[in-house]
Coordinates of C-alpha atoms in Angstrom, one line a residue:
M10 CA 21.0 13.9 -77.7
V11 CA 19.2 13.6 -80.9
L12 CA 18.0 10.1 -80.8
S13 CA 16.8 10.8 -77.2
K14 CA 14.8 14.1 -78.5
F15 CA 13.3 12.3 -81.1
A16 CA 12.1 9.4 -78.6
N17 CA 10.6 12.0 -76.2
K18 CA 8.9 13.5 -79.6
S19 CA 7.7 9.9 -80.4
F20 CA 6.3 9.1 -76.7
F21 CA 4.4 12.7 -76.8
T22 CA 2.9 12.0 -79.9
R23 CA 1.5 8.5 -78.6
L24 CA 0.6 9.8 -75.5
I25 CA -1.5 12.7 -76.7
S26 CA -3.1 10.2 -79.6
G27 CA -3.4 8.1 -76.8
I28 CA -5.6 10.7 -74.9
V29 CA -7.7 11.7 -78.0
L30 CA -8.5 8.3 -78.7
V31 CA -9.7 7.5 -75.2
A32 CA -11.8 10.9 -75.1
L33 CA -13.3 9.6 -78.2
I34 CA -14.1 6.3 -76.9
L35 CA -15.5 8.0 -73.6
V36 CA -17.8 10.2 -75.7
T37 CA -19.0 8.0 -78.0
I38 CA -19.3 4.7 -75.7
I39 CA -21.1 6.2 -72.9
P40 CA -24.3 8.4 -74.7
G41 CA -24.2 5.1 -76.7
G42 CA -27.0 5.0 -79.5
N43 CA -26.2 6.7 -82.9
I44 CA -23.0 8.4 -81.8
L45 CA -21.4 5.2 -80.9
F46 CA -23.4 3.4 -83.9
F47 CA -21.5 5.5 -86.6
F48 CA -18.3 5.9 -84.6
N49 CA -18.2 2.2 -84.3
M50 CA -19.2 2.1 -88.2
F51 CA -16.6 4.1 -89.0
L52 CA -14.2 1.9 -87.3
S53 CA -15.1 -0.8 -89.0
V54 CA -14.9 0.4 -92.4
A55 CA -11.3 2.1 -91.7
A56 CA -10.3 -1.5 -90.3
L57 CA -11.7 -3.3 -93.4
Y58 CA -9.9 -0.6 -95.5
E59 CA -6.6 -1.2 -93.8
L60 CA -6.9 -5.2 -94.1
Y61 CA -7.7 -4.6 -97.9
K62 CA -4.9 -2.3 -98.5
V63 CA -2.4 -5.2 -97.2
L64 CA -3.8 -7.7 -99.1
G65 CA -3.6 -5.5 -102.2
L66 CA -7.9 -5.5 -102.4
E67 CA -8.6 -1.7 -101.7
N68 CA -9.9 -0.9 -105.0
K69 CA -10.6 -3.8 -106.6
L70 CA -14.2 -5.1 -107.0
P71 CA -14.0 -8.0 -104.5
G72 CA -13.4 -5.4 -102.0
I73 CA -15.7 -2.6 -103.1
T74 CA -18.0 -5.8 -102.5
G75 CA -17.1 -6.3 -99.4
Y76 CA -17.4 -2.4 -98.3
I77 CA -21.3 -2.7 -99.5
A78 CA -21.8 -5.6 -97.9
L79 CA -20.1 -4.3 -94.2
I80 CA -22.5 -1.6 -95.2
V81 CA -25.5 -3.1 -95.5
Y82 CA -24.4 -5.2 -92.3
Y83 CA -24.4 -2.2 -90.3
A84 CA -28.1 -1.1 -91.6
L85 CA -29.7 -4.2 -90.8
I86 CA -28.3 -3.9 -87.2
Y87 CA -29.5 0.0 -87.1
I88 CA -33.2 -1.0 -88.2
G89 CA -33.0 -4.3 -86.1
K90 CA -33.0 -7.0 -88.7
E91 CA -30.1 -9.1 -87.3
D92 CA -32.0 -11.9 -88.3
Y93 CA -31.3 -11.1 -92.0
V94 CA -27.4 -11.1 -91.2
I95 CA -26.9 -14.9 -92.3
T96 CA -28.7 -14.2 -95.4
L97 CA -26.6 -11.3 -96.2
L98 CA -23.5 -13.1 -95.7
V99 CA -24.8 -15.5 -98.2
V100 CA -25.3 -12.8 -100.9
F101 CA -21.9 -11.4 -100.3
F102 CA -20.4 -15.0 -100.8
I103 CA -22.2 -15.6 -103.8
C104 CA -21.2 -11.9 -105.5
L105 CA -17.6 -12.6 -104.6
L106 CA -18.0 -16.1 -106.5
A107 CA -20.1 -14.6 -109.2
E108 CA -17.2 -12.0 -109.5
Y109 CA -14.6 -14.9 -109.7
V110 CA -16.2 -17.0 -112.4
F111 CA -17.5 -14.3 -114.7
M112 CA -14.4 -12.1 -114.6
F113 CA -11.9 -14.9 -114.8
P114 CA -8.6 -14.9 -114.6
K115 CA -8.8 -11.6 -113.3
Y116 CA -9.2 -12.7 -109.4
K117 CA -7.4 -15.0 -108.0
T118 CA -8.8 -17.7 -105.4
E119 CA -6.8 -16.5 -102.9
E120 CA -8.5 -12.5 -103.4
I121 CA -12.1 -14.1 -102.9
S122 CA -10.7 -16.0 -99.7
N123 CA -9.1 -12.7 -98.2
A124 CA -12.1 -10.7 -99.4
I125 CA -14.3 -13.0 -97.2
M126 CA -11.6 -12.9 -94.2
C127 CA -11.0 -9.5 -94.0
M128 CA -14.8 -8.1 -93.8
L129 CA -15.6 -10.9 -90.8
Y130 CA -11.9 -10.3 -88.9
G131 CA -11.9 -6.1 -89.6
G132 CA -15.4 -5.4 -90.0
I133 CA -18.0 -7.6 -88.4
L134 CA -16.3 -8.4 -84.9
L135 CA -15.6 -5.3 -84.5
S136 CA -19.2 -4.3 -84.2
Y137 CA -19.9 -6.0 -81.2
I138 CA -18.6 -3.0 -79.2
Y139 CA -21.9 -1.1 -80.7
L140 CA -24.0 -4.9 -79.9
V141 CA -22.4 -5.1 -76.4
R142 CA -22.8 -1.9 -75.2
N143 CA -26.4 -2.0 -77.0
G144 CA -27.5 -5.1 -74.6
E145 CA -28.6 -5.7 -71.4
N146 CA -26.2 -4.4 -69.0
G147 CA -24.3 -3.0 -71.9
T148 CA -24.2 0.2 -70.0
Y149 CA -21.5 -1.2 -67.8
L150 CA -20.6 -4.7 -69.4
V151 CA -19.3 -2.7 -72.5
W152 CA -16.3 -1.3 -70.8
L153 CA -14.9 -5.7 -69.7
I154 CA -13.8 -5.0 -73.3
F155 CA -11.4 -2.6 -73.1
L156 CA -10.4 -4.1 -69.3
C157 CA -9.4 -7.4 -71.3
S158 CA -7.7 -6.0 -74.3
W159 CA -6.0 -3.1 -72.9
A160 CA -5.4 -3.1 -69.2
S161 CA -4.4 -6.5 -69.4
D162 CA -1.3 -5.8 -71.6
T163 CA -0.9 -2.9 -68.9
C164 CA -1.0 -5.3 -66.0
A165 CA 1.7 -7.5 -67.6
Y166 CA 4.2 -4.5 -68.5
V167 CA 4.0 -3.1 -65.1
A168 CA 5.1 -6.5 -63.8
G169 CA 7.9 -6.0 -66.2
V170 CA 7.1 -8.5 -68.6
S171 CA 5.3 -8.5 -72.4
P172 CA 2.1 -10.6 -72.1
K173 CA 2.7 -11.7 -76.1
K174 CA 6.4 -12.8 -75.3
S175 CA 6.6 -15.0 -72.3
V176 CA 4.4 -17.6 -70.0
E177 CA 4.7 -14.9 -66.9
G178 CA 3.5 -12.3 -69.3
A179 CA 0.5 -14.4 -70.7
V180 CA -0.5 -15.1 -66.8
G181 CA 0.4 -11.8 -65.3
G182 CA -2.0 -10.3 -68.2
V183 CA -4.8 -13.0 -67.5
V184 CA -4.7 -12.4 -63.5
G185 CA -4.4 -8.6 -63.9
A186 CA -7.8 -8.3 -65.8
A187 CA -9.3 -10.7 -63.5
A188 CA -8.4 -8.6 -60.9
L189 CA -9.4 -5.6 -62.6
G190 CA -12.9 -7.4 -63.3
A191 CA -13.6 -8.0 -60.0
I192 CA -13.0 -4.8 -58.8
Y193 CA -14.8 -3.1 -61.7
A194 CA -18.0 -5.2 -60.8
A195 CA -17.7 -4.7 -57.2
V196 CA -17.9 -1.0 -57.4
F197 CA -21.0 -1.5 -59.7
S198 CA -22.6 -4.5 -58.9
D199 CA -26.0 -2.9 -58.1
K200 CA -26.2 -1.6 -61.7
I201 CA -25.2 -5.2 -63.3
N202 CA -27.7 -8.0 -63.5
L203 CA -26.2 -11.5 -64.0
S204 CA -27.3 -15.2 -62.9
I205 CA -24.5 -15.3 -61.1
N206 CA -22.3 -13.0 -58.5
P207 CA -21.1 -10.1 -60.8
V208 CA -17.8 -9.8 -58.9
I209 CA -17.2 -13.8 -59.9
A210 CA -19.2 -13.3 -63.5
C211 CA -16.7 -10.3 -64.5
A212 CA -13.3 -11.8 -62.8
I213 CA -14.3 -14.9 -65.0
I214 CA -15.2 -12.8 -68.4
C215 CA -12.1 -10.7 -67.8
A216 CA -9.5 -13.4 -67.4
I217 CA -11.1 -15.6 -70.8
G218 CA -11.1 -12.3 -72.5
A219 CA -7.7 -11.3 -71.7
L220 CA -6.6 -14.8 -72.7
I221 CA -8.2 -13.9 -76.2
S222 CA -7.0 -10.3 -76.6
M223 CA -3.3 -11.9 -77.0
I224 CA -4.3 -13.9 -79.6
G225 CA -5.8 -10.8 -81.5
D226 CA -2.6 -9.4 -81.0
L227 CA -0.7 -12.1 -82.8
A228 CA -2.7 -12.6 -85.5
A229 CA -2.6 -9.3 -86.3
S230 CA 1.0 -9.0 -86.0
A231 CA 1.5 -12.1 -88.1
I232 CA -0.7 -10.8 -91.1
K233 CA 2.2 -7.9 -90.7
R234 CA 4.7 -10.0 -90.5
N235 CA 3.5 -12.1 -93.9
H236 CA 3.3 -8.7 -95.7
D237 CA 6.0 -7.3 -94.5
I238 CA 4.8 -4.0 -93.1
K239 CA 5.4 -2.4 -89.9
D240 CA 2.0 -0.5 -89.4
Y241 CA -1.6 -1.3 -91.1
G242 CA -2.0 2.6 -91.6
K243 CA -1.3 6.4 -89.9
L244 CA -4.5 7.3 -88.7
I245 CA -3.8 7.4 -85.1
P246 CA -0.3 9.0 -84.8
G247 CA 2.1 7.1 -83.0
H248 CA 0.1 4.0 -82.9
G249 CA -0.5 2.9 -86.5
G250 CA -4.0 2.7 -87.7
I251 CA -7.1 1.4 -86.1
M252 CA -5.9 -2.4 -86.9
D253 CA -2.7 -1.8 -84.8
R254 CA -4.4 -0.4 -82.2
F255 CA -7.9 -2.4 -82.0
D256 CA -6.0 -5.6 -83.1
S257 CA -7.2 -7.2 -79.6
V258 CA -10.4 -5.5 -79.2
I259 CA -11.5 -6.8 -82.5
Y260 CA -11.1 -10.4 -80.6
V261 CA -12.6 -9.7 -77.4
A262 CA -15.5 -7.9 -78.4
P263 CA -17.4 -11.0 -79.7
I264 CA -15.8 -13.3 -76.8
I265 CA -17.5 -10.6 -74.3
W266 CA -20.6 -10.5 -76.2
I267 CA -20.9 -14.5 -76.0
L268 CA -19.9 -14.9 -72.4
I269 CA -22.5 -12.2 -71.6
Q270 CA -25.1 -14.5 -73.0
L271 CA -24.0 -17.2 -70.9
F272 CA -24.1 -15.4 -67.9

């Protein structure tokens, strides 16, 4: 009875947090613009902090350099200077190497490498939610990110298997995402302008995205296992941190952006 009570409380907490999170996504993505930009930047900074904390970099100079580089990256996006992103990454890398050399042996080679990896992984990849929304057909195509990453999981679980623990689950997630993408495109076909039939294009995009989302889940889980932690944080009650809830979104968002460019 006691275990059941706690289980119910945990489920209720997770449900409420999930509803609030979906509401936040709706009220930021639908209007887009500055609201989504700053919300997306918050998600990226929070994800980067969680990764740095797991790796012990959250308060160290390489980590601080990573925060600064991520903020500058978002500033470049905001003012429309995306062409300077490569230059930023080069400068970021040079700064980290300078810290490594001039403060030797304070920082290990792994810490410098982790500072770069986390900034790209938790910071930049997540920004593609905004970039997809801000691009052509973005008002409608941005939702494919969540169809691939979250809805595919639901399809697999409804079928009774985990998409990350069996071939059947993976197939169920991919097929379910493709079907949802096709249905979504059929409903909004007059709003989506692509080089091929939107229904076919969105089905393909969602199938590929669902497959990629599993890699995102597994990658985030592998880091947790390597460092013996249950969750990345406690920001989202019942779910963990940003990295716990957006682990697949991080991988899917840039893939969706790339596929949209191809179509």
